[in-house]
Amino acid sequence: MSVLELLESFEDEVLDPEEETFALFSAPIPSANLGFIDPRAAELDITLPPNRDFTIHQSPTLLASSRAGGTTGAVLWKITPLFAAFLSSPDCPFLPRSSSAPTGPASSDAAVLELGCGISALTGLACGPRVGRYVLTDQPYVARLVQRNLDANERAPAPARRGAKGRASSSSLQAAPAPAGHVFFEPLD
Protein backbone atom coordinates (compact mmCIF):
# COMPACT_ATOMS: atom_id res chain seq x y z
CA MET A 1 0.00 0.00 0.00
CA SER A 2 1.41 3.35 -0.99
CA VAL A 3 1.28 6.45 1.17
CA LEU A 4 -1.38 7.98 -1.09
CA GLU A 5 -3.59 4.89 -0.78
CA LEU A 6 -3.15 4.97 2.97
CA LEU A 7 -4.13 8.65 3.16
CA GLU A 8 -7.18 8.03 0.98
CA SER A 9 -8.34 5.27 3.33
CA PHE A 10 -8.66 7.75 6.21
CA GLU A 11 -11.94 9.45 7.00
CA ASP A 12 -12.52 13.02 5.94
CA GLU A 13 -10.34 15.63 7.58
CA VAL A 14 -11.79 17.21 10.71
CA LEU A 15 -12.67 20.77 9.76
CA ASP A 16 -14.38 21.82 12.98
CA PRO A 17 -12.81 20.24 16.10
CA GLU A 18 -15.62 21.49 18.37
CA GLU A 19 -18.28 19.87 16.21
CA GLU A 20 -16.25 16.65 15.99
CA THR A 21 -15.81 16.58 19.78
CA PHE A 22 -19.54 17.16 20.31
CA ALA A 23 -20.40 14.34 17.90
CA LEU A 24 -18.01 11.93 19.64
CA PHE A 25 -19.25 12.70 23.15
CA SER A 26 -22.94 12.59 22.19
CA ALA A 27 -22.69 9.16 20.54
CA PRO A 28 -24.19 6.30 22.59
CA ILE A 29 -21.77 4.08 24.47
CA PRO A 30 -21.75 0.67 22.75
CA SER A 31 -21.51 -1.50 25.87
CA ALA A 32 -23.25 -1.13 29.20
CA ASN A 33 -21.85 -4.20 30.95
CA LEU A 34 -18.41 -2.72 31.71
CA GLY A 35 -16.71 -5.98 30.80
CA PHE A 36 -18.43 -8.38 33.18
CA ILE A 37 -18.40 -12.09 32.28
CA ASP A 38 -22.11 -12.63 33.01
CA PRO A 39 -23.70 -10.00 35.24
CA ARG A 40 -26.94 -12.02 35.54
CA ALA A 41 -25.43 -15.33 36.74
CA ALA A 42 -25.28 -16.04 40.47
CA GLU A 43 -22.53 -18.64 39.94
CA LEU A 44 -19.75 -18.98 37.36
CA ASP A 45 -17.43 -21.90 36.62
CA ILE A 46 -13.97 -20.63 35.69
CA THR A 47 -11.03 -22.72 34.48
CA LEU A 48 -7.49 -21.36 34.69
CA PRO A 49 -4.49 -23.07 33.11
CA PRO A 50 -3.46 -25.81 33.64
CA ASN A 51 -6.95 -27.21 34.29
CA ARG A 52 -7.62 -25.52 37.63
CA ASP A 53 -11.37 -25.19 38.15
CA PHE A 54 -12.98 -22.57 40.37
CA THR A 55 -16.61 -21.85 41.23
CA ILE A 56 -17.24 -18.15 41.73
CA HIS A 57 -20.40 -16.90 43.42
CA GLN A 58 -21.45 -13.36 42.57
CA SER A 59 -24.36 -11.02 43.26
CA PRO A 60 -26.38 -9.78 40.27
CA THR A 61 -28.88 -8.29 42.71
CA LEU A 62 -26.22 -6.19 44.40
CA LEU A 63 -24.88 -5.06 41.02
CA ALA A 64 -28.36 -3.84 40.04
CA SER A 65 -28.87 -2.02 43.34
CA SER A 66 -28.35 1.68 43.89
CA ARG A 67 -25.82 1.20 46.69
CA ALA A 68 -24.15 4.54 47.37
CA GLY A 69 -20.63 3.14 47.82
CA GLY A 70 -20.50 1.44 44.42
CA THR A 71 -21.39 -2.01 43.14
CA THR A 72 -18.80 -2.91 40.49
CA GLY A 73 -17.14 -5.39 42.85
CA ALA A 74 -20.33 -7.49 43.01
CA VAL A 75 -19.60 -9.53 39.86
CA LEU A 76 -16.59 -11.02 38.08
CA TRP A 77 -14.89 -8.90 35.41
CA LYS A 78 -13.69 -10.43 32.11
CA ILE A 79 -10.09 -9.39 32.79
CA THR A 80 -9.89 -11.13 36.19
CA PRO A 81 -9.41 -14.73 34.95
CA LEU A 82 -6.80 -13.54 32.44
CA PHE A 83 -4.94 -11.58 35.12
CA ALA A 84 -5.14 -14.47 37.61
CA ALA A 85 -3.84 -16.92 34.99
CA PHE A 86 -0.91 -14.63 34.19
CA LEU A 87 0.02 -14.01 37.83
CA SER A 88 -0.22 -17.67 38.79
CA SER A 89 1.74 -18.95 35.79
CA PRO A 90 5.24 -20.34 36.44
CA ASP A 91 6.68 -17.71 34.10
CA CYS A 92 5.24 -14.71 35.95
CA PRO A 93 8.13 -12.49 37.06
CA PHE A 94 6.13 -10.80 39.82
CA LEU A 95 5.59 -13.73 42.17
CA PRO A 96 8.64 -15.40 43.66
CA ARG A 97 9.35 -19.06 43.16
CA SER A 98 11.81 -21.36 44.79
CA SER A 99 14.77 -22.51 42.72
CA SER A 100 14.13 -26.16 43.61
CA ALA A 101 10.49 -26.07 42.52
CA PRO A 102 9.92 -23.38 39.87
CA THR A 103 6.19 -24.10 39.68
CA GLY A 104 5.71 -24.91 43.35
CA PRO A 105 5.09 -22.74 46.36
CA ALA A 106 7.34 -19.79 47.06
CA SER A 107 9.02 -19.12 50.34
CA SER A 108 6.75 -18.42 53.30
CA ASP A 109 8.21 -14.89 53.43
CA ALA A 110 6.39 -13.77 50.28
CA ALA A 111 3.20 -11.77 50.77
CA VAL A 112 0.69 -10.11 48.44
CA LEU A 113 -1.78 -7.35 49.31
CA GLU A 114 -4.61 -6.97 46.78
CA LEU A 115 -6.51 -3.70 46.99
CA GLY A 116 -10.11 -3.89 45.75
CA CYS A 117 -10.51 -7.63 45.15
CA GLY A 118 -14.28 -7.59 44.58
CA ILE A 119 -16.34 -10.69 45.34
CA SER A 120 -14.42 -13.32 43.42
CA ALA A 121 -11.12 -13.77 45.30
CA LEU A 122 -10.02 -15.49 42.07
CA THR A 123 -6.57 -13.91 41.92
CA GLY A 124 -5.94 -14.85 45.55
CA LEU A 125 -7.18 -18.39 44.98
CA ALA A 126 -4.92 -18.79 41.95
CA CYS A 127 -1.81 -17.16 43.44
CA GLY A 128 -2.24 -18.07 47.11
CA PRO A 129 -0.37 -21.39 46.91
CA ARG A 130 2.73 -19.57 45.59
CA VAL A 131 3.05 -17.13 48.48
CA GLY A 132 3.18 -17.34 52.25
CA ARG A 133 0.28 -14.92 52.76
CA TYR A 134 -2.24 -13.35 50.36
CA VAL A 135 -4.44 -10.59 51.79
CA LEU A 136 -7.55 -9.59 49.86
CA THR A 137 -9.07 -6.20 50.68
CA ASP A 138 -12.22 -4.38 49.65
CA GLN A 139 -15.25 -2.65 51.11
CA PRO A 140 -17.12 -4.60 53.81
CA TYR A 141 -20.13 -5.27 51.53
CA VAL A 142 -18.17 -7.94 49.60
CA ALA A 143 -16.90 -9.83 52.68
CA ARG A 144 -19.64 -12.48 52.73
CA LEU A 145 -19.20 -13.41 49.05
CA VAL A 146 -15.40 -13.36 49.25
CA GLN A 147 -15.53 -15.82 52.15
CA ARG A 148 -18.09 -17.95 50.31
CA ASN A 149 -15.77 -18.11 47.29
CA LEU A 150 -12.76 -18.98 49.46
CA ASP A 151 -14.77 -21.75 51.16
CA ALA A 152 -16.24 -23.05 47.87
CA ASN A 153 -12.83 -23.43 46.31
CA GLU A 154 -11.07 -25.36 49.03
CA ARG A 155 -10.09 -28.72 47.63
CA ALA A 156 -12.32 -31.63 48.54
CA PRO A 157 -10.91 -34.63 50.41
CA ALA A 158 -8.96 -37.02 48.22
CA PRO A 159 -10.86 -40.19 47.29
CA ALA A 160 -10.52 -43.00 49.79
CA ARG A 161 -8.65 -46.11 48.80
CA ARG A 162 -10.63 -49.29 49.34
CA GLY A 163 -9.28 -52.11 51.47
CA ALA A 164 -9.42 -55.79 50.55
CA LYS A 165 -13.10 -56.08 51.58
CA GLY A 166 -14.20 -52.85 49.85
CA ARG A 167 -14.29 -50.70 52.99
CA ALA A 168 -12.55 -47.34 53.14
CA SER A 169 -9.90 -47.29 55.79
CA SER A 170 -10.01 -44.29 58.12
CA SER A 171 -6.33 -43.57 57.50
CA SER A 172 -6.82 -43.44 53.72
CA LEU A 173 -9.22 -40.46 53.69
CA GLN A 174 -6.99 -37.40 53.71
CA ALA A 175 -7.78 -33.88 52.71
CA ALA A 176 -5.74 -32.37 49.93
CA PRO A 177 -4.16 -29.02 50.78
CA ALA A 178 -6.54 -26.12 50.42
CA PRO A 179 -5.43 -23.53 47.87
CA ALA A 180 -6.99 -20.80 50.00
CA GLY A 181 -5.01 -21.79 53.11
CA HIS A 182 -2.95 -18.61 53.16
CA VAL A 183 -5.57 -16.32 51.62
CA PHE A 184 -7.40 -13.94 53.92
CA PHE A 185 -9.92 -11.11 53.51
CA GLU A 186 -9.63 -7.81 55.35
CA PRO A 187 -12.39 -5.21 54.90
CA LEU A 188 -11.25 -1.65 54.26
CA ASP A 189 -13.35 1.44 53.84
mmCIF file of C-alpha atoms in Angstrom:
data_model
loop_
_atom_site.group_PDB
_atom_site.id
_atom_site.type_symbol
_atom_site.label_atom_id
_atom_site.label_comp_id
_atom_site.label_asym_id
_atom_site.label_seq_id
_atom_site.Cartn_x
_atom_site.Cartn_y
_atom_site.Cartn_z
ATOM 1 C CA MET A 1 0.000 0.000 0.000
ATOM 2 C CA SER A 2 1.405 3.349 -0.995
ATOM 3 C CA VAL A 3 1.282 6.452 1.165
ATOM 4 C CA LEU A 4 -1.384 7.983 -1.085
ATOM 5 C CA GLU A 5 -3.589 4.886 -0.782
ATOM 6 C CA LEU A 6 -3.146 4.973 2.966
ATOM 7 C CA LEU A 7 -4.131 8.650 3.165
ATOM 8 C CA GLU A 8 -7.176 8.033 0.975
ATOM 9 C CA SER A 9 -8.344 5.273 3.331
ATOM 10 C CA PHE A 10 -8.664 7.750 6.209
ATOM 11 C CA GLU A 11 -11.940 9.449 7.003
ATOM 12 C CA ASP A 12 -12.522 13.018 5.942
ATOM 13 C CA GLU A 13 -10.343 15.627 7.584
ATOM 14 C CA VAL A 14 -11.791 17.213 10.712
ATOM 15 C CA LEU A 15 -12.674 20.766 9.755
ATOM 16 C CA ASP A 16 -14.382 21.822 12.981
ATOM 17 C CA PRO A 17 -12.813 20.241 16.104
ATOM 18 C CA GLU A 18 -15.619 21.492 18.369
ATOM 19 C CA GLU A 19 -18.284 19.875 16.212
ATOM 20 C CA GLU A 20 -16.251 16.646 15.992
ATOM 21 C CA THR A 21 -15.814 16.580 19.785
ATOM 22 C CA PHE A 22 -19.541 17.165 20.312
ATOM 23 C CA ALA A 23 -20.396 14.343 17.904
ATOM 24 C CA LEU A 24 -18.009 11.928 19.639
ATOM 25 C CA PHE A 25 -19.254 12.700 23.150
ATOM 26 C CA SER A 26 -22.936 12.590 22.193
ATOM 27 C CA ALA A 27 -22.691 9.158 20.540
ATOM 28 C CA PRO A 28 -24.191 6.303 22.588
ATOM 29 C CA ILE A 29 -21.770 4.080 24.468
ATOM 30 C CA PRO A 30 -21.754 0.672 22.747
ATOM 31 C CA SER A 31 -21.505 -1.505 25.872
ATOM 32 C CA ALA A 32 -23.253 -1.131 29.203
ATOM 33 C CA ASN A 33 -21.855 -4.204 30.945
ATOM 34 C CA LEU A 34 -18.414 -2.724 31.708
ATOM 35 C CA GLY A 35 -16.708 -5.984 30.803
ATOM 36 C CA PHE A 36 -18.432 -8.381 33.184
ATOM 37 C CA ILE A 37 -18.404 -12.090 32.278
ATOM 38 C CA ASP A 38 -22.107 -12.634 33.009
ATOM 39 C CA PRO A 39 -23.701 -9.995 35.240
ATOM 40 C CA ARG A 40 -26.944 -12.024 35.538
ATOM 41 C CA ALA A 41 -25.432 -15.326 36.742
ATOM 42 C CA ALA A 42 -25.276 -16.038 40.473
ATOM 43 C CA GLU A 43 -22.530 -18.637 39.941
ATOM 44 C CA LEU A 44 -19.751 -18.979 37.362
ATOM 45 C CA ASP A 45 -17.429 -21.900 36.617
ATOM 46 C CA ILE A 46 -13.969 -20.629 35.693
ATOM 47 C CA THR A 47 -11.025 -22.715 34.484
ATOM 48 C CA LEU A 48 -7.489 -21.360 34.692
ATOM 49 C CA PRO A 49 -4.494 -23.072 33.111
ATOM 50 C CA PRO A 50 -3.455 -25.808 33.642
ATOM 51 C CA ASN A 51 -6.947 -27.214 34.290
ATOM 52 C CA ARG A 52 -7.619 -25.523 37.631
ATOM 53 C CA ASP A 53 -11.366 -25.190 38.148
ATOM 54 C CA PHE A 54 -12.982 -22.574 40.369
ATOM 55 C CA THR A 55 -16.605 -21.849 41.231
ATOM 56 C CA ILE A 56 -17.242 -18.148 41.726
ATOM 57 C CA HIS A 57 -20.400 -16.901 43.421
ATOM 58 C CA GLN A 58 -21.454 -13.364 42.574
ATOM 59 C CA SER A 59 -24.364 -11.025 43.262
ATOM 60 C CA PRO A 60 -26.376 -9.777 40.272
ATOM 61 C CA THR A 61 -28.883 -8.290 42.713
ATOM 62 C CA LEU A 62 -26.219 -6.187 44.403
ATOM 63 C CA LEU A 63 -24.878 -5.057 41.023
ATOM 64 C CA ALA A 64 -28.362 -3.841 40.040
ATOM 65 C CA SER A 65 -28.865 -2.018 43.340
ATOM 66 C CA SER A 66 -28.345 1.680 43.891
ATOM 67 C CA ARG A 67 -25.823 1.200 46.693
ATOM 68 C CA ALA A 68 -24.147 4.543 47.370
ATOM 69 C CA GLY A 69 -20.627 3.143 47.823
ATOM 70 C CA GLY A 70 -20.498 1.438 44.424
ATOM 71 C CA THR A 71 -21.388 -2.015 43.144
ATOM 72 C CA THR A 72 -18.802 -2.905 40.489
ATOM 73 C CA GLY A 73 -17.140 -5.391 42.854
ATOM 74 C CA ALA A 74 -20.325 -7.491 43.010
ATOM 75 C CA VAL A 75 -19.602 -9.533 39.862
ATOM 76 C CA LEU A 76 -16.585 -11.025 38.076
ATOM 77 C CA TRP A 77 -14.892 -8.896 35.412
ATOM 78 C CA LYS A 78 -13.688 -10.431 32.112
ATOM 79 C CA ILE A 79 -10.093 -9.388 32.792
ATOM 80 C CA THR A 80 -9.889 -11.131 36.190
ATOM 81 C CA PRO A 81 -9.408 -14.732 34.946
ATOM 82 C CA LEU A 82 -6.796 -13.540 32.438
ATOM 83 C CA PHE A 83 -4.940 -11.582 35.116
ATOM 84 C CA ALA A 84 -5.137 -14.469 37.610
ATOM 85 C CA ALA A 85 -3.841 -16.922 34.988
ATOM 86 C CA PHE A 86 -0.911 -14.629 34.192
ATOM 87 C CA LEU A 87 0.025 -14.011 37.828
ATOM 88 C CA SER A 88 -0.218 -17.672 38.787
ATOM 89 C CA SER A 89 1.742 -18.955 35.787
ATOM 90 C CA PRO A 90 5.235 -20.340 36.437
ATOM 91 C CA ASP A 91 6.678 -17.705 34.096
ATOM 92 C CA CYS A 92 5.238 -14.715 35.954
ATOM 93 C CA PRO A 93 8.128 -12.492 37.056
ATOM 94 C CA PHE A 94 6.130 -10.797 39.823
ATOM 95 C CA LEU A 95 5.589 -13.734 42.168
ATOM 96 C CA PRO A 96 8.638 -15.401 43.659
ATOM 97 C CA ARG A 97 9.355 -19.061 43.156
ATOM 98 C CA SER A 98 11.815 -21.357 44.788
ATOM 99 C CA SER A 99 14.769 -22.512 42.715
ATOM 100 C CA SER A 100 14.130 -26.157 43.613
ATOM 101 C CA ALA A 101 10.490 -26.073 42.521
ATOM 102 C CA PRO A 102 9.918 -23.377 39.869
ATOM 103 C CA THR A 103 6.194 -24.102 39.680
ATOM 104 C CA GLY A 104 5.709 -24.909 43.346
ATOM 105 C CA PRO A 105 5.089 -22.740 46.360
ATOM 106 C CA ALA A 106 7.337 -19.787 47.060
ATOM 107 C CA SER A 107 9.019 -19.116 50.341
ATOM 108 C CA SER A 108 6.753 -18.421 53.296
ATOM 109 C CA ASP A 109 8.205 -14.888 53.428
ATOM 110 C CA ALA A 110 6.393 -13.773 50.280
ATOM 111 C CA ALA A 111 3.199 -11.766 50.767
ATOM 112 C CA VAL A 112 0.690 -10.113 48.442
ATOM 113 C CA LEU A 113 -1.783 -7.345 49.305
ATOM 114 C CA GLU A 114 -4.612 -6.972 46.778
ATOM 115 C CA LEU A 115 -6.512 -3.699 46.988
ATOM 116 C CA GLY A 116 -10.110 -3.891 45.751
ATOM 117 C CA CYS A 117 -10.514 -7.626 45.154
ATOM 118 C CA GLY A 118 -14.283 -7.594 44.578
ATOM 119 C CA ILE A 119 -16.339 -10.692 45.336
ATOM 120 C CA SER A 120 -14.421 -13.325 43.422
ATOM 121 C CA ALA A 121 -11.119 -13.772 45.299
ATOM 122 C CA LEU A 122 -10.017 -15.492 42.068
ATOM 123 C CA THR A 123 -6.571 -13.911 41.924
ATOM 124 C CA GLY A 124 -5.936 -14.846 45.546
ATOM 125 C CA LEU A 125 -7.178 -18.392 44.982
ATOM 126 C CA ALA A 126 -4.925 -18.787 41.949
ATOM 127 C CA CYS A 127 -1.808 -17.163 43.440
ATOM 128 C CA GLY A 128 -2.240 -18.071 47.110
ATOM 129 C CA PRO A 129 -0.372 -21.385 46.908
ATOM 130 C CA ARG A 130 2.727 -19.568 45.591
ATOM 131 C CA VAL A 131 3.052 -17.125 48.483
ATOM 132 C CA GLY A 132 3.184 -17.338 52.254
ATOM 133 C CA ARG A 133 0.279 -14.924 52.760
ATOM 134 C CA TYR A 134 -2.236 -13.346 50.360
ATOM 135 C CA VAL A 135 -4.437 -10.586 51.788
ATOM 136 C CA LEU A 136 -7.554 -9.590 49.855
ATOM 137 C CA THR A 137 -9.071 -6.196 50.680
ATOM 138 C CA ASP A 138 -12.223 -4.379 49.654
ATOM 139 C CA GLN A 139 -15.250 -2.650 51.109
ATOM 140 C CA PRO A 140 -17.123 -4.597 53.811
ATOM 141 C CA TYR A 141 -20.126 -5.274 51.531
ATOM 142 C CA VAL A 142 -18.166 -7.936 49.598
ATOM 143 C CA ALA A 143 -16.899 -9.833 52.679
ATOM 144 C CA ARG A 144 -19.642 -12.480 52.727
ATOM 145 C CA LEU A 145 -19.204 -13.407 49.053
ATOM 146 C CA VAL A 146 -15.398 -13.361 49.254
ATOM 147 C CA GLN A 147 -15.533 -15.817 52.152
ATOM 148 C CA ARG A 148 -18.087 -17.947 50.313
ATOM 149 C CA ASN A 149 -15.766 -18.109 47.290
ATOM 150 C CA LEU A 150 -12.763 -18.979 49.459
ATOM 151 C CA ASP A 151 -14.768 -21.750 51.155
ATOM 152 C CA ALA A 152 -16.244 -23.051 47.875
ATOM 153 C CA ASN A 153 -12.827 -23.432 46.314
ATOM 154 C CA GLU A 154 -11.071 -25.364 49.034
ATOM 155 C CA ARG A 155 -10.085 -28.717 47.626
ATOM 156 C CA ALA A 156 -12.317 -31.629 48.545
ATOM 157 C CA PRO A 157 -10.910 -34.626 50.407
ATOM 158 C CA ALA A 158 -8.957 -37.017 48.221
ATOM 159 C CA PRO A 159 -10.857 -40.191 47.286
ATOM 160 C CA ALA A 160 -10.516 -42.999 49.792
ATOM 161 C CA ARG A 161 -8.646 -46.110 48.797
ATOM 162 C CA ARG A 162 -10.630 -49.293 49.338
ATOM 163 C CA GLY A 163 -9.276 -52.114 51.472
ATOM 164 C CA ALA A 164 -9.416 -55.785 50.546
ATOM 165 C CA LYS A 165 -13.096 -56.076 51.576
ATOM 166 C CA GLY A 166 -14.200 -52.847 49.849
ATOM 167 C CA ARG A 167 -14.291 -50.696 52.993
ATOM 168 C CA ALA A 168 -12.553 -47.342 53.140
ATOM 169 C CA SER A 169 -9.896 -47.291 55.795
ATOM 170 C CA SER A 170 -10.006 -44.288 58.121
ATOM 171 C CA SER A 171 -6.334 -43.566 57.497
ATOM 172 C CA SER A 172 -6.820 -43.436 53.723
ATOM 173 C CA LEU A 173 -9.218 -40.464 53.686
ATOM 174 C CA GLN A 174 -6.991 -37.402 53.711
ATOM 175 C CA ALA A 175 -7.780 -33.877 52.710
ATOM 176 C CA ALA A 176 -5.735 -32.370 49.927
ATOM 177 C CA PRO A 177 -4.162 -29.025 50.779
ATOM 178 C CA ALA A 178 -6.542 -26.117 50.418
ATOM 179 C CA PRO A 179 -5.431 -23.526 47.870
ATOM 180 C CA ALA A 180 -6.990 -20.804 49.999
ATOM 181 C CA GLY A 181 -5.011 -21.793 53.111
ATOM 182 C CA HIS A 182 -2.953 -18.613 53.157
ATOM 183 C CA VAL A 183 -5.570 -16.324 51.618
ATOM 184 C CA PHE A 184 -7.405 -13.935 53.925
ATOM 185 C CA PHE A 185 -9.922 -11.108 53.505
ATOM 186 C CA GLU A 186 -9.627 -7.811 55.348
ATOM 187 C CA PRO A 187 -12.392 -5.212 54.900
ATOM 188 C CA LEU A 188 -11.249 -1.646 54.261
ATOM 189 C CA ASP A 189 -13.347 1.435 53.841
#
